Coordinates of C-alpha atoms in Angstrom, one line a residue:
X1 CA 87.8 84.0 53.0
X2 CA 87.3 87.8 53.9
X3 CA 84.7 86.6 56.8
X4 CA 87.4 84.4 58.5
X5 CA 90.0 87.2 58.5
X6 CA 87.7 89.2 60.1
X7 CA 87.1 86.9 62.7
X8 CA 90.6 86.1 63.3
X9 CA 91.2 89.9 63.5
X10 CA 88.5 90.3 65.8
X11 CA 89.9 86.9 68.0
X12 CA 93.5 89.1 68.1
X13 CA 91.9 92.1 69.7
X14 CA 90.3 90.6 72.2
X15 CA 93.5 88.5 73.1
X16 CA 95.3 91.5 73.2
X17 CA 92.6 93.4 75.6
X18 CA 92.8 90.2 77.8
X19 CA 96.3 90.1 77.9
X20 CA 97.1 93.8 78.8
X21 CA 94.0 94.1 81.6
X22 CA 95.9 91.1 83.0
X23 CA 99.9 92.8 83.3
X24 CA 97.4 95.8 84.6
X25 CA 95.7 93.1 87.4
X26 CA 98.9 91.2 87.9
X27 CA 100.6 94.7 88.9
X28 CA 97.8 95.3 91.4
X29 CA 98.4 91.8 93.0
X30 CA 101.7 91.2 92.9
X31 CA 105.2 91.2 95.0
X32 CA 105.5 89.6 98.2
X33 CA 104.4 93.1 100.0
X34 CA 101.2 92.7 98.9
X35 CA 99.0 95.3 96.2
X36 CA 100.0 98.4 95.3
X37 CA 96.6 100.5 97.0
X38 CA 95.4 103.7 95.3
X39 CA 97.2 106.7 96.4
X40 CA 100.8 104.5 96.2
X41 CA 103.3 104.7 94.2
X42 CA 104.6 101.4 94.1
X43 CA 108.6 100.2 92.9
X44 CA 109.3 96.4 92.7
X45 CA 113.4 95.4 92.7
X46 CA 112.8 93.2 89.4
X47 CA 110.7 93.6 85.8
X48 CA 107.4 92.2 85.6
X49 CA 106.2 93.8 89.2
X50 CA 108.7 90.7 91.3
X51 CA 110.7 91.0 93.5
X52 CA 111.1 92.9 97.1
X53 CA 108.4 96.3 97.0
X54 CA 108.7 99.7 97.4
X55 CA 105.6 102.2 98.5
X56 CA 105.8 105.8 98.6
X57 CA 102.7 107.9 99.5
X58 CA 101.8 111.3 100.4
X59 CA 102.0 110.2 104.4
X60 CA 105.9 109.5 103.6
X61 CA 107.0 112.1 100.8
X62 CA 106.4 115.5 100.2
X63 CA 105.2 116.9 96.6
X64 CA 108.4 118.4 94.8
X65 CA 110.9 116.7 97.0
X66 CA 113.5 114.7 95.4
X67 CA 112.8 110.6 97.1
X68 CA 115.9 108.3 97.1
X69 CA 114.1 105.0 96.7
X70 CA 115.7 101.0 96.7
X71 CA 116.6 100.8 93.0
X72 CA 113.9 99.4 90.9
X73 CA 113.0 97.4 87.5
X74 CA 108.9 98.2 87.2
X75 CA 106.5 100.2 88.9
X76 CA 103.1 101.7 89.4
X77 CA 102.1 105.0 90.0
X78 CA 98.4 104.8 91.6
X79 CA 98.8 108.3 92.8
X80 CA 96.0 111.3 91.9
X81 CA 99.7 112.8 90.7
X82 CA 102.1 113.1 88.1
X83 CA 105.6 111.2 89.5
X84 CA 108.6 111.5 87.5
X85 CA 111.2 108.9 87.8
X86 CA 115.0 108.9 87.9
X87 CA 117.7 107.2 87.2
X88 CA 119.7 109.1 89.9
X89 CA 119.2 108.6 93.2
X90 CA 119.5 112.6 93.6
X91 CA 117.2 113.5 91.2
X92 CA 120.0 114.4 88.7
X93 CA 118.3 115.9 85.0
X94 CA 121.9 114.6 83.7
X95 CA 121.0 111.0 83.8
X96 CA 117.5 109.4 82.5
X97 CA 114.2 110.5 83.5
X98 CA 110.6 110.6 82.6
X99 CA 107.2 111.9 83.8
X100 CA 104.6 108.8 84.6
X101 CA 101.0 110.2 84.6
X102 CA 99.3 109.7 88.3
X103 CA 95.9 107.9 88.4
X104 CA 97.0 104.0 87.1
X105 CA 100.0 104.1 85.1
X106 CA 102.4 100.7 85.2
X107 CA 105.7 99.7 84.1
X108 CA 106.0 96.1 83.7
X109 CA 109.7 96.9 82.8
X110 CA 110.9 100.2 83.4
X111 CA 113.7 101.6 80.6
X112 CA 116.2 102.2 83.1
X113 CA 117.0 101.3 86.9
X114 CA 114.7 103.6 89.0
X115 CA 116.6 105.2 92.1
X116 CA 114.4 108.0 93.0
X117 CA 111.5 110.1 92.2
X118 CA 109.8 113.1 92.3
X119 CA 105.9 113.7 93.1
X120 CA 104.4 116.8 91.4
X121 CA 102.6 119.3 93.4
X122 CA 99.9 119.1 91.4
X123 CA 96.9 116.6 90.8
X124 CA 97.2 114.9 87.3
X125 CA 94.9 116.3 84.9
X126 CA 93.6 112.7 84.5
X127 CA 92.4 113.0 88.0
X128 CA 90.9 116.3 87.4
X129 CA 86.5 115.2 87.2

């Protein structure tokens, strides 16, 4: 009895490895603009990385500037940096917002409609090697 509830426990894990490297794969491949590359920070219009996308990227933002961006329902932040997201499109503290580390972070299904964001000056200390 305690050897088959072991293996069931052991048949759970892996399912649950499986499924979140997919929702991490399925980010990378998804939308109908293609990937979201390293170095992109990546807004789709509808949960679960659908929808029209959005890419914002050193080349077209500058670090510490507030970005207005099409209003979003998950997103991916592939960028070496820290990006915090906002609920208001003018980078408002008085409405929802929340730092996403830089380096591979998604959000299948973001707690709030994304309308701009803010890329720190600094590389993410997850990048740091």
């Amino acid at each position: 009895m305690l050897s088959q509830v072991r293996v069931l426990v052991v048949v759970g894990m892996l399912v649950a490895a499986l499924l979140g490297s997919v929702r991490a794969v399925s980010a990378e491949r998804a939308g109908p603009g293609g990937t979201c590359e390293r170095g992109e920070f990546c807004l789709w219009a509808k949960e679960g990385y659908r929808g029209e996308i959005g890419r914002v990227s050193l080349g077209s933002a500058n670090p510490g500037e507030c970005v207005a961006v099409p209003a979003g329902r998950s997103f991916a932040n592939r960028m070496a940096r820290d990006v915090t997201v906002y609920q208001d499109a003018e980078c408002s503290t008085e409405g929802e917002f929340d730092t996403y580390p830089g380096g591979g972070t998604y959000v299948p299904e973001a707690p709030y409609v994304v309308r701009a964001i803010q890329i720190w000056p600094e590389v993410s200390r997850a990048d740091r090697r």
